[in-house]
XYZ file of C-alpha atoms in Angstrom:
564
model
C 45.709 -10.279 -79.502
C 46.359 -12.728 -76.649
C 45.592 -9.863 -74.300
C 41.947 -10.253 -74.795
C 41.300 -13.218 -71.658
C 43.537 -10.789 -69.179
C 41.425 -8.097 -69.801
C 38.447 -10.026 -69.552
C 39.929 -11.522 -65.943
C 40.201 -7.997 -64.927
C 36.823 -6.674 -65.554
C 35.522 -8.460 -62.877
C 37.017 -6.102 -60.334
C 35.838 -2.559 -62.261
C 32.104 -3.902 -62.188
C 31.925 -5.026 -58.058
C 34.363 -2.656 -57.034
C 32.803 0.329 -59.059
C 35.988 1.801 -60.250
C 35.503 4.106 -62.847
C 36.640 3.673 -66.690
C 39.883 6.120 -66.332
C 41.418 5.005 -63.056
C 41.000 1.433 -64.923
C 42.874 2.482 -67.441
C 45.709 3.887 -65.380
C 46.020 1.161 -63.088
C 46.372 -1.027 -66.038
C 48.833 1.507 -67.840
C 50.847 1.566 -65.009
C 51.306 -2.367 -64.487
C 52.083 -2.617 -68.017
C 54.658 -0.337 -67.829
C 56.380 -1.503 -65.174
C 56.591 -5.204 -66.708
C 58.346 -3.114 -69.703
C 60.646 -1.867 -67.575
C 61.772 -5.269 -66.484
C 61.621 -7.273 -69.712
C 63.272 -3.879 -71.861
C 65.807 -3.386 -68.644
C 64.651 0.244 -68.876
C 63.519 3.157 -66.738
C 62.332 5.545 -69.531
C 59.002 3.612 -71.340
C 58.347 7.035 -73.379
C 59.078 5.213 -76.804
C 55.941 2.550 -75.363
C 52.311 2.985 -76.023
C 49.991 1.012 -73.959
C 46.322 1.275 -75.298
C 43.784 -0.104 -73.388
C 40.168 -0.384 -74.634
C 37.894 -1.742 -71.204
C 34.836 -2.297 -72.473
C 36.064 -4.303 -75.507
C 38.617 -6.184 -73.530
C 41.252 -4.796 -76.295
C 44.636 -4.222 -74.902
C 47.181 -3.084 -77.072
C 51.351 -2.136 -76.401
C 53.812 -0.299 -79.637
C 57.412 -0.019 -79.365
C 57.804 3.342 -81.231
C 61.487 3.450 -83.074
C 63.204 6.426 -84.894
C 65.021 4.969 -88.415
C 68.538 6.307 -88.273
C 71.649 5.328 -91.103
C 73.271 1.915 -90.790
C 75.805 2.032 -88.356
C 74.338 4.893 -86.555
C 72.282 3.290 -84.095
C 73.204 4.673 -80.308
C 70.025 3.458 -78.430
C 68.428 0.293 -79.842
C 65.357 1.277 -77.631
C 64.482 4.155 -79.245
C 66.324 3.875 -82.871
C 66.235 1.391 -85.053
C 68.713 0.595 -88.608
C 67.513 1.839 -92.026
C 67.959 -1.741 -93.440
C 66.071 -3.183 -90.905
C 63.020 -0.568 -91.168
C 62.854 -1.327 -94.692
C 62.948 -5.189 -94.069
C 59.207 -4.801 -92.720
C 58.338 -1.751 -95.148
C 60.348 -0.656 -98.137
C 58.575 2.779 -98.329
C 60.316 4.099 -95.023
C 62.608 6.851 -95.056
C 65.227 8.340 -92.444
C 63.793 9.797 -89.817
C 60.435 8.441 -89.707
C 59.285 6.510 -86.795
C 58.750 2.591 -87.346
C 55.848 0.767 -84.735
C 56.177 -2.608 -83.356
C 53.485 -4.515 -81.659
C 54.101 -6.099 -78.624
C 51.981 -9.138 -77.543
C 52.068 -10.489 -74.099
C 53.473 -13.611 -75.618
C 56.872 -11.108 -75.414
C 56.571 -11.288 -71.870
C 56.152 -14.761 -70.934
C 53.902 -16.542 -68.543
C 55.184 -15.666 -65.485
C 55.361 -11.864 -66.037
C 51.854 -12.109 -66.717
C 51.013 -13.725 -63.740
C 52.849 -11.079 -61.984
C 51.217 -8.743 -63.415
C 47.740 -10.014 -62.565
C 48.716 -9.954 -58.971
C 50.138 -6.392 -59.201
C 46.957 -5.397 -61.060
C 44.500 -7.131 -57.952
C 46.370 -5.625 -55.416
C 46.240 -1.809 -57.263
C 42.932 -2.358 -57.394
C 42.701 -3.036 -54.278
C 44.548 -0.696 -52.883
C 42.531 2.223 -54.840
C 39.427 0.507 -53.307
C 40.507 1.169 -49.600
C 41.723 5.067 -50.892
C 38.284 5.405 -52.199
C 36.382 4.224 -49.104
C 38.467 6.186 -46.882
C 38.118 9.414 -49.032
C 34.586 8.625 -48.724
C 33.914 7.853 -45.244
C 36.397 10.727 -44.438
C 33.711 13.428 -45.692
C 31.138 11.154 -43.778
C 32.423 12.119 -40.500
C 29.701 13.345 -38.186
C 26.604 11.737 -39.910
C 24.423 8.869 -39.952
C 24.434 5.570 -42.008
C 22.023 3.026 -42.353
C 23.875 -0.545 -42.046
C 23.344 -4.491 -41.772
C 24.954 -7.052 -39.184
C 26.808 -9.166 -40.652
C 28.489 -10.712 -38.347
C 28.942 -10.629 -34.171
C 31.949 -11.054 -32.409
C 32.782 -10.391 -28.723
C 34.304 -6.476 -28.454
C 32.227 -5.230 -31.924
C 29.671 -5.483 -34.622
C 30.927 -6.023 -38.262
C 28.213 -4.359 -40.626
C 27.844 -3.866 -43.968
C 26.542 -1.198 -45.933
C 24.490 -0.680 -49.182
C 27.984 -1.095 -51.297
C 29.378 -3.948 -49.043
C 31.866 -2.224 -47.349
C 32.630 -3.158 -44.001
C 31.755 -0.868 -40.942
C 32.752 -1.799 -36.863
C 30.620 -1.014 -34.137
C 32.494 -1.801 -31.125
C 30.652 -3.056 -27.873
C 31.926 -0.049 -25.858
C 30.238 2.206 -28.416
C 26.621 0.575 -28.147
C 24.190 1.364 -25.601
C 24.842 -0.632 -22.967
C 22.365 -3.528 -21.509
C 19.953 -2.654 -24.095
C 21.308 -2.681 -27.282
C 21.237 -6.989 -28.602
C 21.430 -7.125 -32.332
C 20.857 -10.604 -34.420
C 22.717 -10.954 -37.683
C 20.542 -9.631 -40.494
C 19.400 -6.412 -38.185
C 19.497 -3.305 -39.373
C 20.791 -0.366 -37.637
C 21.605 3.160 -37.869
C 24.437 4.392 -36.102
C 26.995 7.779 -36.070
C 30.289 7.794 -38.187
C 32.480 8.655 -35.672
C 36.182 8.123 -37.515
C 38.172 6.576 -39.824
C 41.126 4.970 -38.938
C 43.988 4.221 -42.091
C 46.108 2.293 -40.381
C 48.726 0.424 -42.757
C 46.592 1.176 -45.594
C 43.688 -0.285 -44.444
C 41.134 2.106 -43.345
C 39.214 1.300 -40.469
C 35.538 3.132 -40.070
C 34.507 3.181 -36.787
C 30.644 3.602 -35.808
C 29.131 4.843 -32.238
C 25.415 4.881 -31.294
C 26.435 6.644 -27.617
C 27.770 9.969 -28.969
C 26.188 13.176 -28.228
C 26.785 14.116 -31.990
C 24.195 10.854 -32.306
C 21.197 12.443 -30.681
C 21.920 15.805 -32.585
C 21.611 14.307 -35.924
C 18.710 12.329 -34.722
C 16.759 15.200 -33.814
C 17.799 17.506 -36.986
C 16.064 14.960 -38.846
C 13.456 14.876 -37.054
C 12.807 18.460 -35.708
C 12.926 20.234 -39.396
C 13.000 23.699 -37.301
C 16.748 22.722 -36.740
C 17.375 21.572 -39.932
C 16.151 24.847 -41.473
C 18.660 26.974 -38.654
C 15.461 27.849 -36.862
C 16.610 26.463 -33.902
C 20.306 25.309 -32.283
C 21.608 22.884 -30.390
C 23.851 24.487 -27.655
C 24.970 21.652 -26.106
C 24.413 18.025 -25.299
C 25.007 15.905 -22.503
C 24.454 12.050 -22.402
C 24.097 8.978 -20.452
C 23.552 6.505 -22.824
C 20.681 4.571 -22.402
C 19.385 6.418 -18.835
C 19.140 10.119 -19.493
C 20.007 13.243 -21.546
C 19.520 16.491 -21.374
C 19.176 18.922 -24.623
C 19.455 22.634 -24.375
C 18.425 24.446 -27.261
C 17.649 28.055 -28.361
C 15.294 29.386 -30.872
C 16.960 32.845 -32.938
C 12.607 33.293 -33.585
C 10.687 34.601 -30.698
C 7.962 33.182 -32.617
C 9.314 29.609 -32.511
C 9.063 28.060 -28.901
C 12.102 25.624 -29.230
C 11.358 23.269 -26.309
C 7.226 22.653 -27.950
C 9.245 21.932 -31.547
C 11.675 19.567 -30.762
C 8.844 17.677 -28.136
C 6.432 17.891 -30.558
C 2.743 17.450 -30.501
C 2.268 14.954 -27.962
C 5.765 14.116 -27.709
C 5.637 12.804 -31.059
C 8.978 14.066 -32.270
C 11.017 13.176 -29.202
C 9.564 9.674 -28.370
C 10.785 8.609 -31.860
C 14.167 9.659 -30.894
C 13.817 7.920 -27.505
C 12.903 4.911 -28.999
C 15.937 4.438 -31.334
C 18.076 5.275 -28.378
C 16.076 2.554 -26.482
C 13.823 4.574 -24.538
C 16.387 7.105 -23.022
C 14.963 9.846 -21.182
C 15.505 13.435 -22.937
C 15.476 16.828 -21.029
C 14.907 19.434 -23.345
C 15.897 22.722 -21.827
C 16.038 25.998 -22.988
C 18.844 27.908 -23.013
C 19.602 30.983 -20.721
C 22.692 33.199 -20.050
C 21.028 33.777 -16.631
C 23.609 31.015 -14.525
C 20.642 30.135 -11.904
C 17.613 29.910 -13.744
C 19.927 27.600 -16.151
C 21.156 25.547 -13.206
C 17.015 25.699 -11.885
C 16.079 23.936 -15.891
C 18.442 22.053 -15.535
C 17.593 19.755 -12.508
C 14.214 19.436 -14.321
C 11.854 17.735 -13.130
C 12.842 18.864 -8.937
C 11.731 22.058 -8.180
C 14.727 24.073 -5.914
C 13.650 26.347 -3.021
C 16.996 28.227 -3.099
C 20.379 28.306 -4.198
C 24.016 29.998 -3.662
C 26.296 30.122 -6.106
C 30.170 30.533 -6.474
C 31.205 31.435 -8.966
C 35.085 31.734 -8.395
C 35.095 28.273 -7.470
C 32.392 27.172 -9.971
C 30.325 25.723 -7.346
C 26.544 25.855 -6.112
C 24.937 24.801 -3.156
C 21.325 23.796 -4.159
C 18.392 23.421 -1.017
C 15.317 21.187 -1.724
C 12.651 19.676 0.301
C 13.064 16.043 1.461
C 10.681 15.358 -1.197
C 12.587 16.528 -3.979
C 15.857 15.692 -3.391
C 15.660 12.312 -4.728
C 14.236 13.847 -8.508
C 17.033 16.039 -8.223
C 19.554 13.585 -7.882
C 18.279 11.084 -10.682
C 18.660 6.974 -10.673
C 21.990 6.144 -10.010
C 22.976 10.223 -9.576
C 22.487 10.790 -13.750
C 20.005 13.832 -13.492
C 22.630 15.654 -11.301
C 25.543 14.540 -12.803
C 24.138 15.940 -16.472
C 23.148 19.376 -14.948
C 26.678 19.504 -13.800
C 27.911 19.111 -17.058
C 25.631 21.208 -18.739
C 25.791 23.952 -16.755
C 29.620 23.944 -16.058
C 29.060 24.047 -12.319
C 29.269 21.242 -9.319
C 25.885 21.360 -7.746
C 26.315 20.374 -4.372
C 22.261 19.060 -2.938
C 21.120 19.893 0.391
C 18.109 19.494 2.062
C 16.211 21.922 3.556
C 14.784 21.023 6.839
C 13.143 22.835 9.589
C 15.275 23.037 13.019
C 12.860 20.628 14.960
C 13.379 17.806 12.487
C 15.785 14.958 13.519
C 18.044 13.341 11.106
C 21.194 11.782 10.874
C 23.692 11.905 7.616
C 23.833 8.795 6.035
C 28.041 9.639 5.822
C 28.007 9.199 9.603
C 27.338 5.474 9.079
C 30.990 5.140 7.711
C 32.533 2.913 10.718
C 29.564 0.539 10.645
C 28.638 0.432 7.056
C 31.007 -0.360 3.977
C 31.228 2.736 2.491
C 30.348 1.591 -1.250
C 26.810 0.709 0.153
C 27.135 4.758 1.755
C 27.673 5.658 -1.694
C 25.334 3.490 -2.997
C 22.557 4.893 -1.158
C 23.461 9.037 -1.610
C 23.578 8.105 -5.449
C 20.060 7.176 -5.570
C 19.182 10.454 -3.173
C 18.901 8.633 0.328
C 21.333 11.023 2.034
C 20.347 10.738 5.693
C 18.861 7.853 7.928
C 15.577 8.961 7.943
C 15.550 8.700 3.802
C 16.297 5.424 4.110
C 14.284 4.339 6.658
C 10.873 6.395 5.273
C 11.530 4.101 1.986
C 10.017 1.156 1.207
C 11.813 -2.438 0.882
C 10.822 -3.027 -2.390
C 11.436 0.353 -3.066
C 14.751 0.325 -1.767
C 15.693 -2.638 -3.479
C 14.499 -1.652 -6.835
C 17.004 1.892 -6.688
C 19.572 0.984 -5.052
C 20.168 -2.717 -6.926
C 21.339 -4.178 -3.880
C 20.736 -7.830 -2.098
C 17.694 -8.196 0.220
C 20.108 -9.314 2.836
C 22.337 -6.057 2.753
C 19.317 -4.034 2.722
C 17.595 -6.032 6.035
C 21.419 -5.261 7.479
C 21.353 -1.491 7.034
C 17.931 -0.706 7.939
C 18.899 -2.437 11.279
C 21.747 -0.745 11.728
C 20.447 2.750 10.721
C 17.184 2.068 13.141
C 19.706 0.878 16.050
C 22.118 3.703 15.616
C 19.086 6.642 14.913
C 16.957 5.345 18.621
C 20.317 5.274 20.055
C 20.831 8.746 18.864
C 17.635 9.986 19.369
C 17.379 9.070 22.855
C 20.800 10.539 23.689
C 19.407 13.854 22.071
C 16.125 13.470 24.084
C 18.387 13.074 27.474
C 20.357 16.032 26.237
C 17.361 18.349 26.110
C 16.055 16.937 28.984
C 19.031 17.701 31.120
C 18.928 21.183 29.433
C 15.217 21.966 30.761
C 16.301 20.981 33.952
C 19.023 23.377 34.267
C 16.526 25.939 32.757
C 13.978 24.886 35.310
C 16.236 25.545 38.385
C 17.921 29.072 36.691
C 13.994 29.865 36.804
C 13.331 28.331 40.850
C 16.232 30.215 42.076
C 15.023 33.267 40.225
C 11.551 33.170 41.758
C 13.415 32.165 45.576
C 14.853 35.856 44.814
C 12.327 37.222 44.032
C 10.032 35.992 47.133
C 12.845 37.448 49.121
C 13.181 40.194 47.349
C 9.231 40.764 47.932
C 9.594 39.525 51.648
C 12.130 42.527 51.916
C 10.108 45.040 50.532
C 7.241 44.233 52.674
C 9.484 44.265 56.214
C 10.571 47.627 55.440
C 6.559 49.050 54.087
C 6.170 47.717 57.685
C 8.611 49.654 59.405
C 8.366 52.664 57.541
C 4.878 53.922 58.749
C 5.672 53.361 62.551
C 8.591 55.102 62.873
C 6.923 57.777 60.833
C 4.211 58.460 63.326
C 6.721 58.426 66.542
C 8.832 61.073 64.750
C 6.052 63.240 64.011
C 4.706 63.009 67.284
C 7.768 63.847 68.582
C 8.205 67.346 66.467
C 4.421 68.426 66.976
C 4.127 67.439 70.646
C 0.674 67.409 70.458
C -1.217 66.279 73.427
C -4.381 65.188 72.381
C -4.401 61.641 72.675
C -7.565 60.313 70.254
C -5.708 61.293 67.526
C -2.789 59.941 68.230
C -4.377 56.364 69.531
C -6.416 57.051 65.612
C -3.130 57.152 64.235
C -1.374 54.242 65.721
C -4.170 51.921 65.641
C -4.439 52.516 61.857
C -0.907 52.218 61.266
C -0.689 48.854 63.239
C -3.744 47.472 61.073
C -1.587 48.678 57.805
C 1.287 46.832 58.957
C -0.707 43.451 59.866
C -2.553 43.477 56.814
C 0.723 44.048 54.385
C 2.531 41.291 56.508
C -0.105 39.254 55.672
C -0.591 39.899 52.109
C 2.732 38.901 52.098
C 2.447 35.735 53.905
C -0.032 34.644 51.077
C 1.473 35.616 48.230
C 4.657 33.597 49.687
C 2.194 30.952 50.249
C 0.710 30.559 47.241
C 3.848 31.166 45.694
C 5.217 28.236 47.574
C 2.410 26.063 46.489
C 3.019 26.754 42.602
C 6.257 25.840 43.187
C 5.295 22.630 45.141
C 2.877 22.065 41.834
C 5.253 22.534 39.574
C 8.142 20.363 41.155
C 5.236 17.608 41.419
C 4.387 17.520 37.761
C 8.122 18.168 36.891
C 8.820 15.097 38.857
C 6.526 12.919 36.925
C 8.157 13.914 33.297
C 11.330 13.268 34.686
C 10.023 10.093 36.171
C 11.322 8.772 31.840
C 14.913 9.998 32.464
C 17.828 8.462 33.799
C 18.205 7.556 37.280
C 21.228 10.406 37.985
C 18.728 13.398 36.234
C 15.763 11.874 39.141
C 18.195 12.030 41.787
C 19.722 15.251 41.111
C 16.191 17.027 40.341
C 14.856 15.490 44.120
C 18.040 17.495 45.765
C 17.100 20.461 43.476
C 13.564 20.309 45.778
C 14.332 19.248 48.674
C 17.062 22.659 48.745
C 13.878 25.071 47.323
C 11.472 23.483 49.902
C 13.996 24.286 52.860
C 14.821 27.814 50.731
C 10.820 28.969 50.706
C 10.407 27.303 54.821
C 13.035 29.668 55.331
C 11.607 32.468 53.622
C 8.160 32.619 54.708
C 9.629 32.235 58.345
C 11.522 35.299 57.880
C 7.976 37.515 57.065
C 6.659 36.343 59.990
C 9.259 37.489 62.526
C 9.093 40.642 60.576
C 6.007 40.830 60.932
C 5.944 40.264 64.769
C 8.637 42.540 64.903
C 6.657 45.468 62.857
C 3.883 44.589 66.080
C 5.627 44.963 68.849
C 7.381 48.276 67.622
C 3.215 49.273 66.963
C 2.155 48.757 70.310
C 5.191 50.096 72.242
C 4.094 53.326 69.709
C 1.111 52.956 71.366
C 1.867 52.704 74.896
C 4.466 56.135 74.128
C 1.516 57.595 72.689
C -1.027 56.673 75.638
């Protein structure tokens, strides 16, 4: 038949499209029948058999006919005359059923060319069902795939059938990832897209689902169940952090998935171009989970909330910095994995001076502030106690903006330093003259205490001499002359203990005028009044023993002259 060359033209597309022998023969059944239906004017092609032989390139169509009585002929589609029927076999009888072949001649040239177009775009049209059925189930895992071509927002690859697969640019690892054309590279099927009949598979290489698969093949303890993957968090191309749990005590999950040697996970770090990968294991206890998880800074102490689903982490100056990660990843992914905002703080001792970096605002731009906490320089002494080239290499900014805020920060931290100094100064000097007027109290206090152990004996004696009456006169010049020397030697104890008192003080105003000799002129001024009123206090004070003391001797010796 003259169907055998459109056959022939058709093959083509069941060997490079891989389309199996029945949906072949459908597809072509079904364009066949629908040119009947426009050369025969019909919708009912039940009295047509289309037979279709693919590998032979045989393609066959019979009009099937019922032979009815002359004259009785209702549908000439489906019966045909008795005179007629026996025209092309006399043997026929009523009621039999007479075949007709139809050749594509019948059709003419431009149905056939119709047709071919129908039959390319059925084909085509069960090729995109078929890859998107396929891909569908293919959700999830990885494939294997060439670049074929670059263009500016994604990758168009190819895979081992030819069919075309789009990595976009936002869905490669960024900075790091530069393919060629003719690279091969494995990647996550992350969806497919059918949009108007045209599916759409869409790959991604920064998915956490991407560094699960990786490490299932690798680690064959989570292939097996051995081991799970609670969850992933990922910063593609900087850091991740893994936390997995083993349902063997025998298995230690973080050793498997590192391997020996890190052998296991620095293949996976290498496809995702040397990313950094925390492996962690998992915990239901919230702080040791939050402690793992800031791995690799070691946390002195924590407090958590968990109402608000926050916790306030203190670390030494030293570790703040490896808590907080390159550009703030390492804290960022702990606060993701554990479901909490860690809020850093460092813990320093009360005598340490420091500003926070935040009070820089008004004189810094406050994207360099943030700049600087992200990389864990918090305060001014952070910044200042880095390196330049240290600096530089963290924080990614200009040498010129650095130069600027070390000045600034070393300007504003003396400035604030020295007002603190002058502050505690002023604060020891008010402590200093609390503790002078205390000690002026005390002398007089002292200076009291010793008039009245003066007066005390003498007018003891007269009183007793007085009561007794006794006449005998030794005894009572014994008496007085002993109480006289009791009274001179206790004012003078006193005098020297005033004395020396006075000269401590004297000391200690000298050498507290020569530290104060740094302050401010006001604080030098105000600390030489502050002397000059606790010299005239003490004059004061040790001329008041004195005249008691004269006093306490010329009571004695009047004693004596009643007692002679």
């Amino acid at each position: 038949m003259h169907s055998l060359n459109l056959v022939e033209s058709f093959s083509e597309f069941k060997e490079f499209k891989n389309i199996d022998r029945p949906t072949m023969m459908r597809v072509l059944e079904e364009v066949f029948r629908t040119m009947i239906k426009k050369k025969f004017n019909t919708k009912d092609t039940e009295n047509f058999d289309i037979i279709v032989n693919t590998d032979k390139g045989d393609l066959e169509i019979w009009h099937k006919r019922t032979i009815v009585p002359d004259g009785e002929v209702v549908d000439d589609l489906a019966e045909v005359a008795y005179s007629q029927a026996i025209k092309q076999e006399p043997d026929f009888e009523l009621g039999e059923d007479l075949y007709e072949a139809i050749t594509l001649m019948t059709f003419g040239r431009r149905a056939v060319l119709a047709a071919r177009q129908t039959l390319i775009s059925k084909i085509l049209e069960l090729e995109k069902d078929e890859l998107y059925q396929k891909y569908s189930q293919r959700v999830g895992e990885i494939v294997t795939a060439e670049v074929y071509q670059i263009w500016k927002k994604e990758l168009l690859l190819l895979d081992d059938e030819s069919n075309e697969l789009i990595l976009p640019r936002r869905e490669t690892i960024s900075h790091k990832d530069r393919f060629k054309k003719g690279d091969t590279v494995r990647a996550l099927v992350k969806e497919v897209v059918n949009k108007n009949n045209n599916p759409r598979i869409i790959l991604s290489r920064t998915d956490k689902d991407f560094l699960a698969k990786l490490m299932e093949l690798e680690v064959p303890e989570i292939f097996d169940g051995l081991i799970t993957i609670k969850k992933i968090e990922r910063e593609p191309g900087e850091r991740a952090k893994v936390a997995v749990e083993s349902y063997d005590d025998r298995v230690d999950p973080v050793g498997a998935c590192v391997g020996m040697k890190g052998s296991r996970i620095s293949g996976i770090s290498r496809e995702l171009r040397n990313e950094n990968i925390d492996i962690i294991n998992f915990t239901n206890n919230t702080s040791l989970l939050i402690q793992r998880s800031l791995t690799p800074a070691r946390i002195s102490s924590m407090e958590i909330d968990d109402d608000n689903k926050r916790v306030a982490v203190y670390l030494k100056p030293d570790q703040v910095s490896l808590a907080i990660g390159r550009g703030g990843h390492n804290i960022n992914l702990a606060s993701r994995l554990t479901g909490y905002k860690i809020d850093v703080y460092r813990d320093i001792e009360e005598h340490d001076f420091d500003i926070e970096l935040a009070e820089f605002d008004d004189v810094i731009e406050p994207w360099i502030v943030e700049r600087l906490i992200n990389i864990g320089c918090d305060t001014a002494l952070s910044v200042l106690e880095l390196s330049f080239e240290e600096l530089e290499r963290r924080s990614d900014l200009e040498e010129e903006t650095i130069r600027d805020v070390r000045r600034i920060l070393r300007e504003e931290f003396e400035e604030a330093r020295k007002e603190e100094e002058a502050a505690a100064r002023k604060a020891q000097i008010s402590v200093r003259e609390e503790k002078r007027n205390a000690a002026a109290a005390a002398a007089a206090q002292q200076a009291e205490e010793a008039a009245k152990k003066a007066e005390e004996p003498a007018g003891g004696s007269s009183t007793e001499e007085e009561k007794a009456k006794e006449p005998a006169e030794e005894t009572g010049e014994t008496a007085t002359e002993t109480t006289a020397e009791a009274t001179a030697e206790g004012a003078a104890t006193a005098s020297d203990e005033e004395a020396a008192e006075s000269t401590k003080t004297t000391e200690t105003a000298t050498v507290e005028t020569t530290e104060s000799e740094v302050t401010e002129a006001a604080v030098e001024t105000a600390e030489t009044e502050i002397e000059k009123t606790e010299d005239t206090k003490e004059e004061k004070e040790e001329a008041e023993p004195s005249q008691d003391a004269e006093q306490a001797g010329t009571g004695t010796d009047e004693g004596d002259n009643e007692t002679s």
